[in-house]
Tab-separated table of C-alpha atoms in Angstrom:
chain	number	residue	atom	x	y	z
K	13	MET	CA	65.853	85.624	-162.617
K	14	SER	CA	64.030	86.585	-159.298
K	15	SER	CA	62.475	83.970	-157.622
K	16	ARG	CA	59.696	87.065	-156.032
K	17	THR	CA	55.825	87.154	-156.430
K	18	PRO	CA	54.860	89.220	-158.885
K	19	GLU	CA	53.393	92.542	-156.755
K	20	THR	CA	50.271	92.226	-158.751
K	21	THR	CA	49.154	88.994	-156.799
K	22	ARG	CA	47.076	89.510	-153.766
K	23	ILE	CA	45.099	87.012	-151.485
K	24	HIS	CA	41.640	88.343	-150.252
K	25	ASN	CA	39.841	86.661	-147.504
K	26	ILE	CA	36.081	87.657	-148.462
K	27	GLY	CA	33.885	85.741	-146.456
K	28	TYR	CA	33.266	82.876	-148.037
K	29	ARG	CA	33.031	80.486	-145.631
K	30	ALA	CA	34.206	76.790	-145.927
K	31	TYR	CA	31.710	73.423	-146.268
K	32	ASP	CA	32.039	71.167	-142.940
K	33	GLY	CA	29.449	68.889	-144.373
K	34	PRO	CA	29.192	65.509	-145.470
K	35	ARG	CA	30.359	64.397	-149.250
K	36	LEU	CA	27.584	63.178	-150.568
K	37	GLY	CA	30.146	61.627	-153.740
K	38	ARG	CA	29.627	60.410	-156.890
K	39	ASP	CA	27.112	57.908	-156.554
K	40	TYR	CA	24.885	60.438	-154.707
K	41	ALA	CA	25.316	62.718	-157.997
K	42	ARG	CA	24.734	59.802	-160.425
K	43	ARG	CA	21.528	59.049	-158.980
K	44	SER	CA	20.396	62.470	-158.313
K	45	LEU	CA	21.041	62.832	-162.204
K	46	PHE	CA	19.444	60.033	-162.898
K	47	SER	CA	16.135	61.272	-160.389
K	48	GLN	CA	16.417	64.482	-161.847
K	49	SER	CA	16.664	63.402	-166.049
K	50	LEU	CA	13.556	60.676	-165.565
K	51	ARG	CA	11.075	62.977	-163.588
K	52	GLY	CA	12.094	65.780	-166.563
K	53	ALA	CA	10.833	63.399	-169.241
K	54	TYR	CA	6.846	63.308	-167.661
K	55	GLY	CA	7.530	67.269	-167.324
K	56	LEU	CA	8.515	66.803	-163.557
K	57	GLY	CA	9.433	69.502	-162.089
K	58	ARG	CA	8.748	71.164	-164.216
K	59	SER	CA	6.813	73.712	-165.467
K	60	ALA	CA	2.462	73.129	-166.669
K	61	LYS	CA	3.672	73.252	-169.920
K	62	SER	CA	6.791	70.640	-170.378
K	63	LYS	CA	4.168	68.485	-169.293
K	64	VAL	CA	1.525	68.277	-171.313
K	65	LEU	CA	3.411	66.460	-174.400
K	66	PRO	CA	4.721	64.008	-171.820
K	67	MET	CA	1.383	63.341	-170.643
K	68	ILE	CA	-0.544	63.134	-173.082
K	69	LEU	CA	1.028	60.758	-174.791
K	70	PHE	CA	1.280	58.601	-172.528
K	71	ALA	CA	-2.538	58.883	-171.926
K	72	VAL	CA	-2.614	58.046	-175.511
K	73	MET	CA	-0.752	54.998	-174.449
K	74	CYS	CA	-3.006	53.509	-171.987
K	75	VAL	CA	-6.314	54.446	-173.315
K	76	PRO	CA	-7.263	52.036	-175.852
K	77	ALA	CA	-5.442	49.105	-173.584
K	78	LEU	CA	-8.691	50.239	-171.028
K	79	ILE	CA	-10.756	50.267	-173.631
K	80	ILE	CA	-9.757	46.171	-174.500
K	81	VAL	CA	-10.041	45.621	-170.888
K	82	ALA	CA	-13.320	47.238	-170.878
K	83	VAL	CA	-14.825	44.775	-174.102
K	84	ALA	CA	-12.931	41.605	-172.485
K	85	VAL	CA	-14.186	42.048	-169.245
K	86	VAL	CA	-17.999	42.451	-170.518
K	87	GLY	CA	-17.604	40.092	-173.531
K	88	LYS	CA	-16.477	37.868	-170.750
K	89	GLN	CA	-13.337	36.875	-173.213
K	90	SER	CA	-11.324	33.999	-173.136
K	91	LYS	CA	-8.408	36.462	-174.245
K	92	LEU	CA	-7.389	39.588	-175.341
K	93	SER	CA	-7.614	41.255	-178.331
K	94	ILE	CA	-4.663	41.702	-178.987
K	95	GLU	CA	-0.863	40.086	-178.034
K	96	TYR	CA	1.197	41.584	-175.746
K	97	THR	CA	3.786	42.013	-177.310
K	98	GLN	CA	2.436	43.234	-180.193
K	99	TYR	CA	0.903	46.520	-178.429
K	100	ALA	CA	4.149	48.561	-178.447
K	101	ILE	CA	4.623	47.404	-182.455
K	102	TYR	CA	0.994	49.096	-183.018
K	103	LEU	CA	1.556	52.046	-180.599
K	104	GLN	CA	5.302	52.533	-182.080
K	105	LEU	CA	4.196	55.906	-183.430
K	106	VAL	CA	3.236	57.262	-180.274
K	107	ILE	CA	6.826	55.460	-178.749
K	108	ALA	CA	8.885	57.532	-181.426
K	109	ILE	CA	6.866	60.451	-180.601
K	110	PHE	CA	8.031	61.015	-177.391
K	111	VAL	CA	11.576	59.760	-177.965
K	112	ALA	CA	11.845	62.522	-180.142
K	113	ALA	CA	10.420	65.353	-177.896
K	114	GLN	CA	12.582	63.614	-174.826
K	115	ALA	CA	15.594	62.927	-176.078
K	116	PRO	CA	16.530	66.232	-177.331
K	117	GLN	CA	15.060	67.658	-173.412
K	118	SER	CA	17.006	65.678	-171.680
K	119	VAL	CA	20.417	66.468	-173.382
K	120	SER	CA	20.293	69.218	-176.207
K	121	ARG	CA	19.469	71.916	-173.413
K	122	ASP	CA	23.288	71.233	-171.960
K	123	LEU	CA	24.809	71.157	-175.254
K	124	ARG	CA	23.472	74.114	-176.364
K	125	PHE	CA	23.809	76.017	-172.522
K	126	ARG	CA	27.432	74.737	-172.124
K	127	THR	CA	26.701	72.940	-169.212
K	128	VAL	CA	28.151	69.593	-169.292
K	129	PRO	CA	32.076	70.322	-168.251
K	130	LEU	CA	29.695	71.984	-165.373
K	131	TYR	CA	28.489	68.298	-164.709
K	132	PHE	CA	32.385	66.963	-165.226
K	133	SER	CA	33.660	69.011	-162.621
K	134	ARG	CA	34.378	66.406	-158.863
K	135	PRO	CA	33.247	64.424	-158.435
K	136	ILE	CA	30.633	63.696	-161.384
K	137	GLU	CA	32.393	62.063	-164.705
K	138	ARG	CA	31.692	61.525	-168.282
K	139	LEU	CA	31.222	57.844	-167.530
K	140	ASP	CA	27.905	58.720	-164.720
K	141	TYR	CA	26.486	61.466	-166.889
K	142	VAL	CA	26.037	58.773	-169.724
K	143	LEU	CA	24.891	56.090	-167.165
K	144	ALA	CA	22.755	58.420	-165.788
K	145	LYS	CA	21.063	60.001	-169.010
K	146	TYR	CA	20.698	56.940	-170.977
K	147	GLY	CA	19.230	55.199	-167.645
K	148	ALA	CA	16.752	57.645	-167.453
K	149	MET	CA	16.215	57.821	-170.985
K	150	ALA	CA	15.354	54.076	-171.405
K	151	SER	CA	13.605	54.336	-168.021
K	152	ALA	CA	10.978	56.466	-168.895
K	153	LEU	CA	10.082	54.530	-172.207
K	154	PHE	CA	9.623	51.142	-169.640
K	155	VAL	CA	7.340	53.331	-168.108
K	156	LEU	CA	5.275	53.977	-170.938
K	157	THR	CA	5.533	51.000	-172.795
K	158	ALA	CA	4.970	48.941	-169.877
K	159	ALA	CA	1.892	50.825	-168.276
K	160	PRO	CA	-0.475	49.752	-170.600
K	161	LEU	CA	0.731	46.170	-170.457
K	162	LEU	CA	0.052	46.231	-167.128
K	163	ILE	CA	-3.472	47.536	-167.726
K	164	LEU	CA	-4.032	44.503	-170.230
K	165	TRP	CA	-2.929	42.608	-167.285
K	166	ILE	CA	-4.887	43.401	-164.441
K	167	GLY	CA	-7.695	43.508	-166.906
K	168	ALA	CA	-7.567	39.967	-168.102
K	169	LEU	CA	-7.503	38.647	-164.509
K	170	LEU	CA	-10.845	40.872	-164.094
K	171	ALA	CA	-12.410	38.881	-167.082
K	172	LYS	CA	-11.492	35.774	-165.311
K	173	MET	CA	-8.465	34.377	-167.571
K	174	ASP	CA	-5.690	31.727	-166.720
K	175	PHE	CA	-3.794	33.371	-164.173
K	176	ALA	CA	-0.250	31.578	-165.523
K	177	GLU	CA	-1.318	31.498	-168.630
K	178	GLN	CA	-1.802	35.476	-168.557
K	179	THR	CA	1.357	35.786	-166.296
K	180	LYS	CA	3.753	34.372	-168.757
K	181	LEU	CA	2.676	36.292	-171.838
K	182	PHE	CA	2.511	39.650	-169.285
K	183	GLY	CA	5.991	38.566	-169.154
K	184	GLN	CA	7.289	38.039	-172.016
K	185	GLY	CA	5.266	41.581	-173.377
K	186	LEU	CA	7.943	43.171	-170.792
K	187	ALA	CA	11.012	41.504	-171.982
K	188	SER	CA	9.730	42.670	-175.103
K	189	VAL	CA	9.487	46.448	-174.211
K	190	VAL	CA	12.731	45.959	-171.854
K	191	LEU	CA	14.827	45.466	-175.073
K	192	LEU	CA	12.611	48.258	-176.800
K	193	SER	CA	12.891	50.930	-173.930
K	194	LEU	CA	17.349	50.410	-174.203
K	195	LEU	CA	16.906	50.154	-178.278
K	196	PHE	CA	14.775	53.773	-178.236
K	197	GLY	CA	16.722	55.652	-176.241
K	198	GLY	CA	19.961	54.484	-176.898
K	199	ILE	CA	19.224	55.342	-180.625
K	200	GLY	CA	17.339	58.856	-179.543
K	201	LEU	CA	20.391	59.638	-176.826
K	202	VAL	CA	22.624	59.504	-180.084
K	203	MET	CA	20.847	61.127	-182.393
K	204	ALA	CA	20.305	64.519	-179.773
K	205	ALA	CA	23.214	64.322	-178.446
K	206	LEU	CA	24.808	65.353	-182.141
K	207	THR	CA	23.216	68.795	-182.011
K	208	PRO	CA	22.475	71.664	-179.452
K	209	ARG	CA	19.520	72.736	-181.522
K	210	ARG	CA	16.913	70.413	-180.535
K	211	GLY	CA	15.163	70.770	-183.998
K	212	PHE	CA	17.314	69.141	-185.515
K	213	GLY	CA	18.012	66.343	-183.010
K	214	VAL	CA	13.477	66.095	-182.797
K	215	ALA	CA	13.893	65.913	-186.874
K	216	ALA	CA	16.864	63.290	-186.230
K	217	VAL	CA	15.116	61.217	-184.250
K	218	ILE	CA	12.141	61.043	-185.966
K	219	ALA	CA	13.736	60.116	-189.449
K	220	VAL	CA	15.829	57.235	-187.804
K	221	LEU	CA	12.919	55.752	-185.531
K	222	VAL	CA	9.710	56.535	-188.468
K	223	ILE	CA	10.534	56.988	-191.538
K	224	SER	CA	13.563	53.705	-191.197
K	225	TYR	CA	10.048	51.829	-190.699
K	226	GLY	CA	8.029	53.009	-193.509
K	227	ALA	CA	11.336	52.558	-195.881
K	228	VAL	CA	11.480	48.744	-195.073
K	229	SER	CA	7.662	48.458	-194.533
K	230	THR	CA	7.438	49.513	-198.145
K	231	LEU	CA	10.818	47.231	-199.566
K	232	GLN	CA	9.141	44.219	-196.877
K	233	GLY	CA	5.565	44.364	-198.682
K	234	ILE	CA	7.755	44.977	-202.176
K	235	ALA	CA	9.548	41.298	-200.904
K	236	TYR	CA	6.234	39.488	-200.595
K	237	GLY	CA	4.246	40.902	-203.517
K	238	THR	CA	7.474	39.219	-205.291
K	239	ASP	CA	6.825	36.636	-203.423
K	240	ASN	CA	10.511	36.530	-202.141
K	241	LEU	CA	9.820	35.643	-198.558
K	242	ASP	CA	13.406	34.914	-197.727
K	243	ALA	CA	13.818	38.588	-198.061
K	244	ILE	CA	11.542	40.131	-196.025
K	245	GLN	CA	13.438	38.480	-192.805
K	246	TRP	CA	17.060	40.846	-193.781
K	247	ILE	CA	15.403	43.669	-194.938
K	248	GLY	CA	13.294	43.643	-191.190
K	249	LEU	CA	17.396	44.224	-190.385
K	250	PHE	CA	17.675	47.913	-191.155
K	251	SER	CA	14.350	49.575	-188.853
K	252	PRO	CA	14.602	49.431	-184.957
K	253	VAL	CA	11.229	48.088	-184.609
K	254	THR	CA	11.212	45.512	-187.197
K	255	LEU	CA	14.016	44.618	-185.223
K	256	ILE	CA	12.180	44.387	-182.491
K	257	ASP	CA	9.651	42.466	-183.799
K	258	GLY	CA	11.975	40.340	-185.375
K	259	VAL	CA	13.353	39.451	-182.077
K	260	GLN	CA	10.198	38.470	-179.926
K	261	THR	CA	8.964	36.724	-182.883
K	262	ALA	CA	11.877	34.496	-183.042
K	263	PHE	CA	12.642	34.081	-179.427
K	264	LEU	CA	9.216	35.375	-177.227
K	265	GLY	CA	6.693	33.340	-179.568
K	266	ALA	CA	4.887	36.597	-180.751
K	267	PRO	CA	2.469	37.251	-183.821
K	268	SER	CA	4.994	38.470	-186.855
K	269	SER	CA	3.703	42.242	-188.244
K	270	PHE	CA	6.245	41.093	-191.145
K	271	PRO	CA	4.025	40.589	-194.490
K	272	GLY	CA	3.613	37.019	-194.609
K	273	GLY	CA	3.249	36.790	-191.239
K	274	THR	CA	5.090	33.977	-190.124
K	275	ASP	CA	5.935	32.414	-192.853
K	276	ALA	CA	8.225	35.331	-193.428
K	277	ALA	CA	9.107	35.597	-189.889
K	278	PRO	CA	12.955	35.214	-188.928
K	279	GLY	CA	13.001	31.833	-186.582
K	280	GLY	CA	16.200	29.964	-185.599
K	281	GLY	CA	19.687	31.930	-187.166
K	282	ALA	CA	17.980	34.455	-188.433
K	283	GLY	CA	16.843	35.402	-184.513
K	284	VAL	CA	19.716	35.532	-183.759
K	285	VAL	CA	21.044	37.621	-185.673
K	286	TYR	CA	17.887	39.960	-185.617
K	287	LEU	CA	18.857	39.813	-181.239
K	288	LEU	CA	22.702	40.513	-182.090
K	289	ALA	CA	21.940	43.154	-183.866
K	290	VAL	CA	19.899	44.442	-181.160
K	291	LEU	CA	22.436	44.369	-178.591
K	292	ALA	CA	25.122	45.757	-181.023
K	293	LEU	CA	22.583	49.002	-181.587
K	294	ILE	CA	22.492	49.342	-178.023
K	295	ALA	CA	26.107	48.618	-177.108
K	296	GLY	CA	26.898	50.912	-179.348
K	297	SER	CA	24.750	53.854	-178.437
K	298	TYR	CA	26.635	53.453	-175.359
K	299	GLY	CA	29.796	54.002	-177.404
K	300	VAL	CA	28.620	56.369	-179.052
K	301	LEU	CA	27.894	58.778	-176.245
K	302	MET	CA	30.663	58.256	-174.556
K	303	ARG	CA	33.150	59.303	-177.590
K	304	ARG	CA	30.931	61.896	-177.985
K	305	TYR	CA	31.038	62.862	-174.206
K	306	ARG	CA	34.634	62.719	-174.040
K	307	LYS	CA	34.661	66.103	-176.614
K	308	VAL	CA	32.253	67.908	-175.437
K	309	GLY	CA	32.777	67.852	-171.637
K	310	LEU	CA	37.162	68.413	-172.169
Protein backbone atom coordinates (compact mmCIF):
# COMPACT_ATOMS: atom_id res chain seq x y z
CA MET A 1 0.00 0.00 0.00
CA SER A 2 1.50 3.32 -1.05
CA SER A 3 2.18 5.86 1.72
CA ARG A 4 2.39 8.78 -0.71
CA THR A 5 0.06 11.74 -0.27
CA PRO A 6 -2.80 11.62 -2.82
CA GLU A 7 -2.33 13.87 -5.80
CA THR A 8 -5.54 15.73 -4.96
CA THR A 9 -4.09 17.09 -1.72
CA ARG A 10 -2.77 20.64 -1.96
CA ILE A 11 -1.74 23.33 0.49
CA HIS A 12 -2.46 26.81 -0.79
CA ASN A 13 -1.26 30.12 0.58
CA ILE A 14 -4.27 32.40 0.05
CA GLY A 15 -2.91 35.33 1.96
CA TYR A 16 -4.35 34.92 5.48
CA ARG A 17 -2.17 36.66 8.02
CA ALA A 18 -1.25 34.95 11.27
CA TYR A 19 -2.42 36.52 14.53
CA ASP A 20 0.48 37.23 16.87
CA GLY A 21 -1.40 39.42 19.38
CA PRO A 22 -2.45 38.61 22.95
CA ARG A 23 -4.83 35.72 23.65
CA LEU A 24 -7.41 36.96 26.17
CA GLY A 25 -8.56 33.48 27.17
CA ARG A 26 -11.62 31.94 28.78
CA ASP A 27 -12.14 34.53 31.51
CA TYR A 28 -12.43 37.35 29.01
CA ALA A 29 -14.75 35.31 26.78
CA ARG A 30 -16.96 34.42 29.74
CA ARG A 31 -17.13 38.05 30.92
CA SER A 32 -17.93 39.21 27.40
CA LEU A 33 -20.75 36.69 27.02
CA PHE A 34 -22.13 37.67 30.44
CA SER A 35 -21.99 41.37 29.61
CA GLN A 36 -23.55 40.87 26.18
CA SER A 37 -26.36 38.74 27.61
CA LEU A 38 -27.07 41.17 30.46
CA ARG A 39 -27.19 44.13 28.10
CA GLY A 40 -29.36 42.15 25.72
CA ALA A 41 -31.92 41.50 28.47
CA TYR A 42 -32.67 45.24 28.45
CA GLY A 43 -32.25 45.67 24.70
CA LEU A 44 -28.96 47.55 25.02
CA GLY A 45 -26.84 47.18 21.91
CA ARG A 46 -29.87 45.94 19.99
CA SER A 47 -32.57 47.62 17.91
CA ALA A 48 -34.92 50.23 19.38
CA LYS A 49 -37.78 47.75 19.12
CA SER A 50 -35.94 45.34 21.40
CA LYS A 51 -35.67 48.00 24.12
CA VAL A 52 -39.39 48.77 24.34
CA LEU A 53 -40.73 45.85 26.38
CA PRO A 54 -37.91 45.52 28.96
CA MET A 55 -37.82 49.27 29.56
CA ILE A 56 -41.60 49.42 29.95
CA LEU A 57 -41.49 46.55 32.44
CA PHE A 58 -38.66 48.25 34.34
CA ALA A 59 -40.74 51.45 34.52
CA VAL A 60 -43.81 49.51 35.66
CA MET A 61 -41.73 47.99 38.47
CA CYS A 62 -40.45 51.39 39.62
CA VAL A 63 -43.52 53.64 39.28
CA PRO A 64 -45.47 52.13 42.23
CA ALA A 65 -42.39 52.60 44.44
CA LEU A 66 -42.17 56.26 43.40
CA ILE A 67 -45.85 56.76 44.23
CA ILE A 68 -45.46 55.09 47.63
CA VAL A 69 -42.45 57.27 48.39
CA ALA A 70 -44.23 60.46 47.30
CA VAL A 71 -47.20 59.67 49.56
CA ALA A 72 -44.87 58.87 52.48
CA VAL A 73 -42.91 62.10 52.10
CA VAL A 74 -45.91 64.39 51.58
CA GLY A 75 -47.96 62.68 54.29
CA LYS A 76 -44.99 62.53 56.70
CA GLN A 77 -45.68 58.86 57.40
CA SER A 78 -43.72 56.98 60.04
CA LYS A 79 -43.54 53.83 57.90
CA LEU A 80 -43.95 52.81 54.28
CA SER A 81 -47.30 51.44 53.16
CA ILE A 82 -45.64 48.27 51.86
CA GLU A 83 -42.89 46.02 53.19
CA TYR A 84 -39.69 45.67 51.14
CA THR A 85 -40.16 41.90 51.05
CA GLN A 86 -43.74 42.21 49.76
CA TYR A 87 -42.97 44.38 46.75
CA ALA A 88 -41.78 41.66 44.38
CA ILE A 89 -44.61 39.34 45.44
CA TYR A 90 -47.21 41.98 44.57
CA LEU A 91 -45.58 42.66 41.19
CA GLN A 92 -44.80 39.03 40.39
CA LEU A 93 -46.74 39.16 37.10
CA VAL A 94 -44.44 41.90 35.78
CA ILE A 95 -41.40 39.84 36.78
CA ALA A 96 -42.85 36.72 35.14
CA ILE A 97 -43.47 38.61 31.89
CA PHE A 98 -39.89 39.88 31.94
CA VAL A 99 -38.53 36.35 32.39
CA ALA A 100 -40.86 34.96 29.71
CA ALA A 101 -39.71 37.61 27.24
CA GLN A 102 -35.98 37.67 27.95
CA ALA A 103 -35.04 34.08 28.83
CA PRO A 104 -35.93 32.80 25.31
CA GLN A 105 -34.17 35.81 23.81
CA SER A 106 -31.05 34.85 25.74
CA VAL A 107 -30.81 31.17 24.74
CA SER A 108 -33.45 30.19 22.18
CA ARG A 109 -31.89 32.15 19.32
CA ASP A 110 -28.55 30.40 19.85
CA LEU A 111 -30.35 27.07 19.56
CA ARG A 112 -32.47 28.11 16.60
CA PHE A 113 -29.57 29.44 14.53
CA ARG A 114 -27.21 26.66 15.70
CA THR A 115 -24.56 29.04 17.01
CA VAL A 116 -23.93 27.14 20.26
CA PRO A 117 -21.17 24.94 18.77
CA LEU A 118 -19.39 28.14 17.71
CA TYR A 119 -19.35 29.31 21.33
CA PHE A 120 -17.89 26.00 22.42
CA SER A 121 -14.96 26.24 20.07
CA ARG A 122 -11.87 27.48 21.87
CA PRO A 123 -11.49 29.05 24.36
CA ILE A 124 -15.01 29.01 25.84
CA GLU A 125 -16.47 25.79 27.24
CA ARG A 126 -19.91 24.52 28.22
CA LEU A 127 -19.39 25.56 31.85
CA ASP A 128 -18.54 29.11 30.79
CA TYR A 129 -21.61 29.40 28.56
CA VAL A 130 -24.03 28.19 31.25
CA LEU A 131 -22.48 30.36 33.97
CA ALA A 132 -22.52 33.45 31.77
CA LYS A 133 -26.14 32.98 30.66
CA TYR A 134 -27.41 32.05 34.12
CA GLY A 135 -25.49 34.88 35.76
CA ALA A 136 -26.72 37.41 33.21
CA MET A 137 -30.37 36.37 33.57
CA ALA A 138 -30.22 36.43 37.37
CA SER A 139 -28.42 39.80 37.31
CA ALA A 140 -31.02 41.28 34.96
CA LEU A 141 -33.78 40.11 37.32
CA PHE A 142 -31.91 41.49 40.32
CA VAL A 143 -31.70 44.91 38.67
CA LEU A 144 -35.42 44.74 37.89
CA THR A 145 -36.42 43.80 41.44
CA ALA A 146 -33.82 45.68 43.48
CA ALA A 147 -34.25 49.08 41.78
CA PRO A 148 -37.72 49.74 43.27
CA LEU A 149 -36.48 48.62 46.69
CA LEU A 150 -33.69 51.17 46.44
CA ILE A 151 -36.28 53.82 45.59
CA LEU A 152 -38.31 52.83 48.65
CA TRP A 153 -35.24 52.99 50.89
CA ILE A 154 -34.15 56.41 49.63
CA GLY A 155 -37.72 57.67 49.97
CA ALA A 156 -37.96 56.35 53.52
CA LEU A 157 -34.82 58.26 54.44
CA LEU A 158 -36.16 61.42 52.77
CA ALA A 159 -39.30 61.00 54.89
CA LYS A 160 -36.99 60.93 57.93
CA MET A 161 -37.82 57.40 58.98
CA ASP A 162 -35.43 55.54 61.26
CA PHE A 163 -32.22 54.85 59.32
CA ALA A 164 -31.22 51.64 61.12
CA GLU A 165 -34.67 50.06 60.86
CA GLN A 166 -35.13 50.97 57.20
CA THR A 167 -31.65 49.74 56.30
CA LYS A 168 -32.35 46.42 58.02
CA LEU A 169 -35.66 46.03 56.17
CA PHE A 170 -33.99 47.05 52.90
CA GLY A 171 -31.33 44.37 53.43
CA GLN A 172 -34.02 41.77 54.04
CA GLY A 173 -35.74 42.81 50.83
CA LEU A 174 -32.48 42.50 48.89
CA ALA A 175 -31.86 39.02 50.30
CA SER A 176 -35.35 38.02 49.16
CA VAL A 177 -34.93 39.30 45.60
CA VAL A 178 -31.50 37.65 45.30
CA LEU A 179 -33.15 34.28 45.91
CA LEU A 180 -36.03 35.20 43.62
CA SER A 181 -33.66 36.25 40.83
CA LEU A 182 -31.66 33.02 41.02
CA LEU A 183 -34.80 30.87 41.15
CA PHE A 184 -36.77 32.62 38.41
CA GLY A 185 -33.70 33.05 36.22
CA GLY A 186 -32.81 29.37 36.42
CA ILE A 187 -36.35 28.16 35.77
CA GLY A 188 -36.79 30.61 32.89
CA LEU A 189 -33.56 29.53 31.18
CA VAL A 190 -34.38 25.83 31.59
CA MET A 191 -37.80 26.28 30.00
CA ALA A 192 -36.37 28.39 27.18
CA ALA A 193 -33.45 26.01 26.52
CA LEU A 194 -35.77 23.08 25.93
CA THR A 195 -36.87 24.44 22.55
CA PRO A 196 -35.40 26.66 19.82
CA ARG A 197 -38.87 28.13 19.26
CA ARG A 198 -39.13 31.40 21.15
CA GLY A 199 -42.93 31.26 21.31
CA PHE A 200 -42.87 27.85 22.94
CA GLY A 201 -40.29 29.10 25.43
CA VAL A 202 -42.45 32.08 26.37
CA ALA A 203 -45.49 29.83 26.88
CA ALA A 204 -43.49 27.38 29.01
CA VAL A 205 -42.16 30.11 31.29
CA ILE A 206 -45.61 31.64 31.74
CA ALA A 207 -47.05 28.21 32.55
CA VAL A 208 -44.45 27.49 35.22
CA LEU A 209 -44.38 30.91 36.88
CA VAL A 210 -47.91 32.23 36.47
CA ILE A 211 -50.26 29.28 36.02
CA SER A 212 -48.59 27.33 38.82
CA TYR A 213 -49.12 30.27 41.18
CA GLY A 214 -52.78 30.52 40.21
CA ALA A 215 -53.30 26.81 40.79
CA VAL A 216 -51.50 26.83 44.14
CA SER A 217 -53.35 29.94 45.32
CA THR A 218 -56.67 28.33 44.40
CA LEU A 219 -55.84 25.17 46.33
CA GLN A 220 -54.65 27.23 49.30
CA GLY A 221 -57.90 29.17 49.22
CA ILE A 222 -59.88 25.93 49.28
CA ALA A 223 -57.80 24.65 52.19
CA TYR A 224 -58.36 27.91 54.07
CA GLY A 225 -62.10 27.75 53.40
CA THR A 226 -62.21 24.26 54.92
CA ASP A 227 -60.11 25.33 57.95
CA ASN A 228 -57.23 23.09 56.89
CA LEU A 229 -54.46 25.58 57.74
CA ASP A 230 -51.71 22.95 57.94
CA ALA A 231 -52.22 22.05 54.28
CA ILE A 232 -51.76 25.65 53.13
CA GLN A 233 -48.04 25.76 53.88
CA TRP A 234 -47.33 22.44 52.15
CA ILE A 235 -49.34 23.35 49.06
CA GLY A 236 -47.09 26.41 48.77
CA LEU A 237 -44.15 24.17 47.88
CA PHE A 238 -45.48 23.73 44.35
CA SER A 239 -45.08 27.26 42.99
CA PRO A 240 -41.89 29.36 42.65
CA VAL A 241 -43.65 32.49 43.92
CA THR A 242 -45.07 30.85 47.03
CA LEU A 243 -41.69 29.23 47.70
CA ILE A 244 -40.07 32.65 47.91
CA ASP A 245 -42.98 33.92 50.00
CA GLY A 246 -42.55 31.04 52.42
CA VAL A 247 -38.78 31.47 52.76
CA GLN A 248 -38.96 35.18 53.49
CA THR A 249 -41.80 34.66 55.95
CA ALA A 250 -39.88 31.98 57.82
CA PHE A 251 -36.44 33.59 57.87
CA LEU A 252 -36.80 37.31 57.10
CA GLY A 253 -39.79 38.17 59.25
CA ALA A 254 -41.86 39.15 56.21
CA PRO A 255 -45.66 39.17 56.31
CA SER A 256 -47.15 36.22 54.45
CA SER A 257 -49.48 36.54 51.47
CA PHE A 258 -50.85 33.03 52.09
CA PRO A 259 -54.57 32.76 52.90
CA GLY A 260 -54.77 33.03 56.66
CA GLY A 261 -51.63 35.16 56.89
CA THR A 262 -49.17 34.33 59.64
CA ASP A 263 -51.32 31.50 61.01
CA ALA A 264 -50.88 29.51 57.79
CA ALA A 265 -47.34 30.65 56.98
CA PRO A 266 -44.42 28.19 57.20
CA GLY A 267 -42.21 28.44 60.23
CA GLY A 268 -39.55 26.34 61.88
CA GLY A 269 -39.26 22.98 60.18
CA ALA A 270 -41.50 23.93 57.27
CA GLY A 271 -39.37 27.00 56.62
CA VAL A 272 -36.27 24.81 56.32
CA VAL A 273 -38.11 22.62 53.81
CA TYR A 274 -39.00 25.73 51.79
CA LEU A 275 -35.40 26.95 51.80
CA LEU A 276 -34.08 23.53 50.78
CA ALA A 277 -36.64 23.37 47.98
CA VAL A 278 -35.53 26.77 46.64
CA LEU A 279 -31.85 25.82 46.79
CA ALA A 280 -32.58 22.45 45.16
CA LEU A 281 -34.45 24.14 42.30
CA ILE A 282 -31.59 26.59 41.75
CA ALA A 283 -28.99 23.82 41.75
CA GLY A 284 -31.27 21.62 39.65
CA SER A 285 -31.75 24.37 37.06
CA TYR A 286 -27.99 24.73 36.75
CA GLY A 287 -27.59 20.96 36.44
CA VAL A 288 -30.30 20.68 33.77
CA LEU A 289 -28.69 23.48 31.76
CA MET A 290 -25.30 21.77 31.93
CA ARG A 291 -26.84 18.51 30.76
CA ARG A 292 -28.80 20.23 28.02
CA TYR A 293 -25.74 21.93 26.58
CA ARG A 294 -23.68 18.75 26.78
CA LYS A 295 -25.92 17.44 23.98
CA VAL A 296 -26.48 20.68 22.08
CA GLY A 297 -22.94 21.86 21.77
CA LEU A 298 -21.30 18.74 20.46
